[in-house]
Amino acid sequence: MTIDGLSLASFKNIESAQLAFSPKINCFLGRNGMGKSNLLDALYFLSYTKSFSGLTDAQLIRRGDGFAMLRGQYSRRGLDEELSAALRPGRRKSFRRGGKEYKRLSEHIGAFPLVLLSPADMELTAGAAEERRRFIDQIISQDDPRYLDALQRYSQGIDQRNRLLRDECSDRGLFDAVETQLDIYGTYLTSRRRVYIDLLRPIFEKYYSGIGGEKECIGIGYVSQLEASGAASLSELFERNRRRDAILHHSSSGPHRDDIEMTLDGMPVRRCASQGQTKTFTSALRFAQYELLKESLGISPLLLLDDIFDKLDAERVQNIMSLVASSGVFGQIFITDTNRKHLDEILRGLPAGSSDAYRIWDVDGGAFKAI
């Protein structure tokens, strides 16, 4: 899959842009704050129907303007397809595929897969467990529509249980009914998370070794509160913790509190890894995510690399550049950087004879100039 062209109007700091992309590598150069990451965010929005920055839809509209428009022309499984989105303050966003609006935006997830590496990925190791759950949930949701449905229904069930706890409900039957549903959906979440972590692990180890060039002992594993508790089922776990949760006014255990253990030489990465090792760890996770999705979906996701060379030594930078340029794994790639040196080295690694193998833009104040 590739995106052949993108049109934007009033998206973040981009007043207007029309870009035609190379099917291989697309590079965006410019100082920080000029709009490079905003362009990647537009691509992300068209794949996930939301921003990777955490901004609301209304906040994505350029300051002073009354709407934002995004339109992408794709080549997918040999067919031309168009995605478009319109954002207006106070109104539900319009998201269309081939001119037809989605009834449920969740139907779109996974159809146009995308993987993003960004500085925010450092939170995968240093941040809260929520970041790591979001990472694995994003992978599985693109491949398994049933998982996304279970995730949404489980979240709704937890909200309902928390309301019962806050209202100091004493009706055992209500709790049993809610927790039975949570057991169904939560059990599916934990089982699928464990399967995908096991699938991801050997691919991740391969990329970590390829980037770091070191024989460090790395690991990722799923940490389940259900297993740690010794309870026979989620229903039993919820019932066992009901009295404590009533005091806390929230559900203190379950799949929504599980974690992914990330270790280096047997220690948590956040405690023992250098900045370079941490960046290598998170980059390897994202590359593994890409390869796993490519294999499971039978389609090459877009790969977005946002300022990925920061905090890496020269050897690791070179290894990533060689990987991106010549591994043959990755499809269409979008790279942002403030330093053209890195980009030129990547481009020199491309096979000779392809005049359309790359395109470069200078980005300044939300404007894009081909160079």
Short mmCIF file of C-alpha atoms in Angstrom, two decimals:
data_model
loop_
_atom_site.label_atom_id
_atom_site.label_comp_id
_atom_site.label_asym_id
_atom_site.label_seq_id
_atom_site.Cartn_x
_atom_site.Cartn_y
_atom_site.Cartn_z
CA MET A 1 0.00 0.00 0.00
CA THR A 2 1.15 3.55 -0.79
CA ILE A 3 -0.31 7.01 -0.52
CA ASP A 4 0.25 8.76 -3.83
CA GLY A 5 -0.97 12.24 -2.94
CA LEU A 6 -2.16 14.32 0.01
CA SER A 7 -4.17 17.56 0.11
CA LEU A 8 -4.54 19.57 3.31
CA ALA A 9 -6.38 22.75 4.21
CA SER A 10 -6.19 24.50 7.59
CA PHE A 11 -4.72 21.47 9.38
CA LYS A 12 -2.70 22.54 12.43
CA ASN A 13 -0.17 25.13 11.14
CA ILE A 14 -0.58 24.06 7.49
CA GLU A 15 -2.76 26.59 5.65
CA SER A 16 -2.74 24.67 2.37
CA ALA A 17 -0.65 21.87 0.88
CA GLN A 18 -0.82 19.53 -2.10
CA LEU A 19 1.94 16.91 -2.22
CA ALA A 20 2.67 14.03 -4.60
CA PHE A 21 4.75 11.32 -2.93
CA SER A 22 7.41 8.87 -3.99
CA PRO A 23 6.35 5.25 -3.53
CA LYS A 24 9.57 4.64 -1.57
CA ILE A 25 11.14 7.41 0.56
CA ASN A 26 9.80 10.89 1.31
CA CYS A 27 11.92 13.30 3.34
CA PHE A 28 10.90 16.49 5.15
CA LEU A 29 13.62 18.90 6.27
CA GLY A 30 13.26 21.93 8.48
CA ARG A 31 13.73 23.47 11.89
CA ASN A 32 11.66 22.31 14.82
CA GLY A 33 8.13 23.72 14.91
CA MET A 34 7.88 24.31 11.16
CA GLY A 35 5.27 21.66 10.40
CA LYS A 36 7.18 18.46 9.59
CA SER A 37 5.49 16.42 12.32
CA ASN A 38 2.13 18.00 11.45
CA LEU A 39 2.38 16.49 7.97
CA LEU A 40 3.00 13.08 9.52
CA ASP A 41 0.08 13.67 11.87
CA ALA A 42 -2.18 14.19 8.86
CA LEU A 43 -1.11 10.80 7.48
CA TYR A 44 -1.69 9.26 10.89
CA PHE A 45 -5.13 10.84 11.11
CA LEU A 46 -6.19 9.30 7.81
CA SER A 47 -5.19 5.84 9.08
CA TYR A 48 -6.43 6.06 12.68
CA THR A 49 -9.14 8.80 12.47
CA LYS A 50 -7.36 10.73 15.23
CA SER A 51 -4.16 12.65 15.91
CA PHE A 52 -1.07 11.03 17.41
CA SER A 53 -0.43 14.22 19.37
CA GLY A 54 -3.43 13.70 21.64
CA LEU A 55 -5.12 16.91 20.46
CA THR A 56 -8.88 16.98 20.06
CA ASP A 57 -10.35 17.28 16.57
CA ALA A 58 -11.20 20.93 17.19
CA GLN A 59 -7.58 21.65 18.18
CA LEU A 60 -6.36 20.29 14.83
CA ILE A 61 -8.03 23.15 12.97
CA ARG A 62 -5.65 25.96 12.08
CA ARG A 63 -6.02 28.90 14.44
CA GLY A 64 -8.49 31.43 13.13
CA ASP A 65 -10.03 29.07 10.55
CA GLY A 66 -13.47 27.48 10.74
CA PHE A 67 -12.68 24.02 9.36
CA ALA A 68 -9.93 21.61 8.32
CA MET A 69 -9.86 19.25 5.34
CA LEU A 70 -7.68 16.22 4.63
CA ARG A 71 -7.71 14.11 1.47
CA GLY A 72 -5.40 11.22 0.56
CA GLN A 73 -5.16 9.25 -2.68
CA TYR A 74 -3.96 5.68 -2.06
CA SER A 75 -2.93 2.63 -4.06
CA ARG A 76 -4.12 -0.36 -2.05
CA ARG A 77 -4.09 -3.97 -3.21
CA GLY A 78 -3.86 -2.80 -6.80
CA LEU A 79 -6.82 -0.38 -6.56
CA ASP A 80 -6.98 3.40 -6.33
CA GLU A 81 -8.76 4.59 -3.19
CA GLU A 82 -9.50 7.97 -1.62
CA LEU A 83 -9.86 8.90 2.04
CA SER A 84 -11.15 12.28 3.15
CA ALA A 85 -11.91 13.93 6.47
CA ALA A 86 -13.58 17.21 7.39
CA LEU A 87 -13.31 18.81 10.83
CA ARG A 88 -15.54 21.61 12.11
CA PRO A 89 -15.79 22.94 15.67
CA GLY A 90 -18.78 21.62 17.56
CA ARG A 91 -19.67 19.06 14.90
CA ARG A 92 -18.95 15.37 14.46
CA LYS A 93 -16.08 14.83 12.07
CA SER A 94 -16.88 13.51 8.63
CA PHE A 95 -14.67 10.60 7.54
CA ARG A 96 -15.19 9.08 4.10
CA ARG A 97 -13.73 6.25 2.06
CA GLY A 98 -14.42 6.46 -1.65
CA GLY A 99 -16.92 9.23 -0.95
CA LYS A 100 -18.96 7.03 1.41
CA GLU A 101 -19.08 8.08 5.06
CA TYR A 102 -18.38 5.51 7.73
CA LYS A 103 -21.22 4.67 10.09
CA ARG A 104 -18.68 3.55 12.69
CA LEU A 105 -15.12 4.86 12.61
CA SER A 106 -13.89 1.61 14.19
CA GLU A 107 -14.65 -0.09 10.84
CA HIS A 108 -11.75 1.87 9.32
CA ILE A 109 -9.03 0.75 11.74
CA GLY A 110 -6.59 -1.64 10.07
CA ALA A 111 -7.75 -0.97 6.51
CA PHE A 112 -4.92 1.52 5.86
CA PRO A 113 -2.23 0.38 8.32
CA LEU A 114 0.50 2.70 9.52
CA VAL A 115 3.39 2.53 11.99
CA LEU A 116 4.88 5.66 13.58
CA LEU A 117 8.26 6.03 15.30
CA SER A 118 8.51 9.31 17.20
CA PRO A 119 10.27 10.88 20.22
CA ALA A 120 7.13 10.14 22.25
CA ASP A 121 7.98 6.42 22.00
CA MET A 122 10.40 6.89 24.90
CA GLU A 123 7.25 6.71 27.05
CA LEU A 124 6.91 3.04 26.08
CA THR A 125 9.69 2.27 28.55
CA ALA A 126 9.64 5.26 30.90
CA GLY A 127 5.91 5.96 31.03
CA ALA A 128 2.94 4.36 32.73
CA ALA A 129 1.58 0.91 31.89
CA GLU A 130 -1.18 2.61 29.89
CA GLU A 131 1.39 3.51 27.21
CA ARG A 132 2.46 -0.10 26.82
CA ARG A 133 -1.10 -1.39 26.73
CA ARG A 134 -1.90 1.17 24.04
CA PHE A 135 1.07 -0.12 22.03
CA ILE A 136 -0.09 -3.75 21.97
CA ASP A 137 -3.77 -2.78 21.62
CA GLN A 138 -2.92 -0.74 18.52
CA ILE A 139 -1.16 -3.67 16.90
CA ILE A 140 -3.93 -6.19 17.56
CA SER A 141 -6.78 -3.80 16.72
CA GLN A 142 -5.43 -3.30 13.19
CA ASP A 143 -5.37 -7.06 12.61
CA ASP A 144 -8.37 -8.30 14.60
CA PRO A 145 -11.71 -6.42 14.43
CA ARG A 146 -13.13 -8.66 17.16
CA TYR A 147 -10.37 -7.47 19.49
CA LEU A 148 -11.19 -3.81 18.91
CA ASP A 149 -14.85 -4.52 19.62
CA ALA A 150 -13.94 -6.41 22.82
CA LEU A 151 -11.65 -3.57 23.88
CA GLN A 152 -14.41 -1.00 23.46
CA ARG A 153 -17.00 -3.15 25.24
CA TYR A 154 -14.62 -3.94 28.09
CA SER A 155 -13.88 -0.22 28.53
CA GLN A 156 -17.61 0.53 28.63
CA GLY A 157 -18.09 -2.24 31.20
CA ILE A 158 -15.34 -0.88 33.43
CA ASP A 159 -16.94 2.56 33.27
CA GLN A 160 -20.25 1.00 34.31
CA ARG A 161 -18.67 -0.93 37.20
CA ASN A 162 -16.87 2.23 38.37
CA ARG A 163 -20.19 4.09 38.43
CA LEU A 164 -21.67 1.37 40.62
CA LEU A 165 -18.68 1.70 42.96
CA ARG A 166 -18.90 5.51 43.12
CA ASP A 167 -22.66 5.32 43.76
CA GLU A 168 -21.98 2.84 46.59
CA CYS A 169 -24.34 0.34 44.99
CA SER A 170 -25.10 -2.69 47.18
CA ASP A 171 -26.98 -4.72 44.58
CA ARG A 172 -24.92 -7.88 44.14
CA GLY A 173 -26.94 -8.87 41.08
CA LEU A 174 -25.95 -5.70 39.22
CA PHE A 175 -22.28 -6.28 39.94
CA ASP A 176 -22.52 -9.92 38.88
CA ALA A 177 -24.16 -8.98 35.57
CA VAL A 178 -21.53 -6.36 34.74
CA GLU A 179 -18.62 -8.53 35.83
CA THR A 180 -19.84 -11.50 33.79
CA GLN A 181 -19.62 -9.35 30.65
CA LEU A 182 -16.21 -8.03 31.73
CA ASP A 183 -15.03 -11.62 32.11
CA ILE A 184 -16.06 -12.46 28.52
CA TYR A 185 -14.39 -9.47 26.90
CA GLY A 186 -11.44 -9.23 29.28
CA THR A 187 -10.51 -12.89 28.85
CA TYR A 188 -10.37 -12.40 25.08
CA LEU A 189 -8.15 -9.31 25.51
CA THR A 190 -5.62 -11.08 27.71
CA SER A 191 -5.45 -14.17 25.53
CA ARG A 192 -4.86 -12.17 22.36
CA ARG A 193 -2.33 -9.89 24.00
CA ARG A 194 -0.30 -12.87 25.10
CA VAL A 195 -0.41 -14.41 21.60
CA TYR A 196 0.77 -11.20 19.95
CA ILE A 197 3.53 -10.57 22.48
CA ASP A 198 4.83 -14.07 21.72
CA LEU A 199 4.68 -13.34 17.98
CA LEU A 200 6.38 -9.98 18.43
CA ARG A 201 9.25 -11.15 20.64
CA PRO A 202 11.56 -12.88 18.10
CA ILE A 203 11.05 -10.12 15.53
CA PHE A 204 11.82 -7.48 18.16
CA GLU A 205 14.99 -9.31 19.23
CA LYS A 206 16.16 -9.44 15.61
CA TYR A 207 15.76 -5.69 15.14
CA TYR A 208 17.33 -4.78 18.47
CA SER A 209 20.41 -6.78 17.56
CA GLY A 210 20.48 -5.26 14.08
CA ILE A 211 20.33 -1.69 15.38
CA GLY A 212 22.41 -1.98 18.54
CA GLY A 213 25.00 -4.41 17.24
CA GLU A 214 25.35 -5.73 20.79
CA LYS A 215 24.59 -9.03 22.49
CA GLU A 216 22.54 -7.64 25.34
CA CYS A 217 19.85 -9.78 26.92
CA ILE A 218 16.54 -8.09 26.14
CA GLY A 219 13.02 -9.20 26.87
CA ILE A 220 9.34 -8.38 26.59
CA GLY A 221 6.57 -10.24 28.36
CA TYR A 222 2.93 -9.87 29.27
CA VAL A 223 2.16 -9.25 32.96
CA SER A 224 -1.39 -10.34 33.81
CA GLN A 225 -3.01 -9.31 37.09
CA LEU A 226 -5.34 -12.28 36.80
CA GLU A 227 -2.44 -14.73 36.76
CA ALA A 228 -0.65 -12.91 39.58
CA SER A 229 -3.78 -13.03 41.74
CA GLY A 230 -4.30 -16.76 41.51
CA ALA A 231 -8.00 -16.25 40.76
CA ALA A 232 -9.62 -18.80 38.46
CA SER A 233 -11.39 -16.18 36.34
CA LEU A 234 -11.83 -12.44 35.94
CA SER A 235 -15.28 -12.75 37.52
CA GLU A 236 -13.67 -14.20 40.63
CA LEU A 237 -10.99 -11.48 40.62
CA PHE A 238 -13.56 -8.70 40.40
CA GLU A 239 -15.72 -10.26 43.13
CA ARG A 240 -12.72 -10.78 45.39
CA ASN A 241 -11.70 -7.11 45.08
CA ARG A 242 -15.18 -5.64 45.25
CA ARG A 243 -14.93 -4.44 48.87
CA ARG A 244 -11.55 -2.76 48.33
CA ASP A 245 -12.71 -1.24 45.04
CA ALA A 246 -15.77 0.19 46.82
CA ILE A 247 -13.42 2.12 49.11
CA LEU A 248 -11.27 3.27 46.18
CA HIS A 249 -14.32 4.04 43.99
CA HIS A 250 -12.67 2.44 40.95
CA SER A 251 -11.74 -0.99 39.56
CA SER A 252 -8.21 -1.62 40.77
CA SER A 253 -7.45 -4.80 38.83
CA GLY A 254 -8.14 -6.46 35.50
CA PRO A 255 -6.84 -6.31 31.92
CA HIS A 256 -7.13 -2.50 32.01
CA ARG A 257 -4.32 -2.55 34.60
CA ASP A 258 -2.07 -5.19 32.98
CA ASP A 259 1.41 -4.32 31.72
CA ILE A 260 4.13 -5.33 29.29
CA GLU A 261 7.42 -6.08 31.00
CA MET A 262 10.40 -4.63 29.13
CA THR A 263 13.84 -5.68 30.37
CA LEU A 264 17.52 -5.25 29.59
CA ASP A 265 19.88 -7.79 31.16
CA GLY A 266 17.09 -8.79 33.52
CA MET A 267 16.37 -5.25 34.75
CA PRO A 268 13.53 -2.90 33.78
CA VAL A 269 14.66 -0.80 30.83
CA ARG A 270 13.53 2.43 32.51
CA ARG A 271 15.96 1.81 35.38
CA CYS A 272 19.13 0.63 33.70
CA ALA A 273 19.22 1.61 30.01
CA SER A 274 21.12 4.54 28.54
CA GLN A 275 19.29 6.96 26.25
CA GLY A 276 20.79 5.21 23.24
CA GLN A 277 19.74 1.78 24.49
CA THR A 278 16.24 3.03 25.23
CA LYS A 279 15.92 4.57 21.78
CA THR A 280 17.19 1.33 20.25
CA PHE A 281 14.66 -0.64 22.31
CA THR A 282 11.68 1.47 21.24
CA SER A 283 12.81 1.64 17.60
CA ALA A 284 13.12 -2.15 17.51
CA LEU A 285 9.61 -2.45 18.95
CA ARG A 286 8.17 -0.26 16.20
CA PHE A 287 10.05 -2.05 13.42
CA ALA A 288 8.81 -5.35 14.83
CA GLN A 289 5.28 -3.94 14.91
CA TYR A 290 5.66 -3.07 11.22
CA GLU A 291 6.88 -6.52 10.18
CA LEU A 292 4.22 -8.31 12.23
CA LEU A 293 1.42 -6.21 10.71
CA LYS A 294 2.81 -6.70 7.22
CA GLU A 295 2.81 -10.47 7.69
CA SER A 296 -0.60 -10.71 9.30
CA LEU A 297 -2.44 -8.22 7.05
CA GLY A 298 -0.72 -9.14 3.79
CA ILE A 299 -0.21 -5.45 3.06
CA SER A 300 2.72 -3.08 3.63
CA PRO A 301 1.87 -0.36 6.17
CA LEU A 302 3.11 3.18 5.79
CA LEU A 303 6.20 3.80 7.94
CA LEU A 304 6.59 7.23 9.57
CA LEU A 305 9.95 8.12 11.13
CA ASP A 306 9.70 11.36 13.08
CA ASP A 307 13.08 12.72 14.25
CA ILE A 308 14.32 9.22 15.03
CA PHE A 309 18.09 9.87 14.98
CA ASP A 310 18.16 12.00 18.13
CA LYS A 311 19.97 10.40 21.12
CA LEU A 312 21.59 7.69 18.97
CA ASP A 313 25.34 7.27 18.48
CA ALA A 314 26.84 7.20 15.00
CA GLU A 315 26.88 3.40 14.77
CA ARG A 316 23.22 3.02 15.67
CA VAL A 317 22.25 5.82 13.28
CA GLN A 318 24.13 4.05 10.50
CA ASN A 319 22.48 0.73 11.29
CA ILE A 320 18.99 2.26 11.15
CA MET A 321 19.78 4.05 7.90
CA SER A 322 21.01 0.83 6.30
CA LEU A 323 17.95 -1.00 7.59
CA VAL A 324 15.55 1.58 6.17
CA ALA A 325 17.28 1.92 2.81
CA SER A 326 18.14 -1.63 1.89
CA SER A 327 16.40 -4.23 4.07
CA GLY A 328 13.57 -4.79 1.60
CA VAL A 329 11.10 -5.13 4.49
CA PHE A 330 9.64 -1.66 4.47
CA GLY A 331 7.34 -0.15 1.88
CA GLN A 332 6.64 3.57 1.62
CA ILE A 333 8.58 5.64 4.19
CA PHE A 334 8.19 9.20 5.47
CA ILE A 335 11.13 10.73 7.36
CA THR A 336 11.49 14.06 9.17
CA ASP A 337 14.81 15.51 10.30
CA THR A 338 16.57 18.79 10.90
CA ASN A 339 19.82 17.42 9.43
CA ARG A 340 20.09 16.63 5.72
CA LYS A 341 23.25 14.59 6.32
CA HIS A 342 21.25 11.63 7.66
CA LEU A 343 18.80 11.74 4.79
CA ASP A 344 21.53 11.93 2.14
CA GLU A 345 23.18 8.84 3.61
CA ILE A 346 19.90 6.93 3.49
CA LEU A 347 19.31 7.97 -0.11
CA ARG A 348 22.80 6.88 -1.13
CA GLY A 349 21.88 3.40 0.09
CA LEU A 350 18.99 3.10 -2.35
CA PRO A 351 19.36 0.90 -5.45
CA ALA A 352 20.66 2.79 -8.48
CA GLY A 353 18.48 3.56 -11.47
CA SER A 354 15.24 4.60 -9.81
CA SER A 355 14.50 8.25 -10.54
CA ASP A 356 11.34 8.16 -8.42
CA ALA A 357 12.89 6.43 -5.40
CA TYR A 358 12.76 9.52 -3.19
CA ARG A 359 11.47 13.07 -2.85
CA ILE A 360 12.58 15.82 -0.48
CA TRP A 361 10.73 18.87 0.80
CA ASP A 362 11.92 21.88 2.76
CA VAL A 363 9.35 22.77 5.43
CA ASP A 364 9.01 26.32 6.73
CA GLY A 365 6.04 27.75 8.60
CA GLY A 366 3.66 25.05 7.40
CA ALA A 367 4.70 25.49 3.75
CA PHE A 368 6.30 22.68 1.71
CA LYS A 369 8.83 23.33 -1.06
CA ALA A 370 10.18 20.46 -3.16
CA ILE A 371 13.99 20.45 -3.37
#
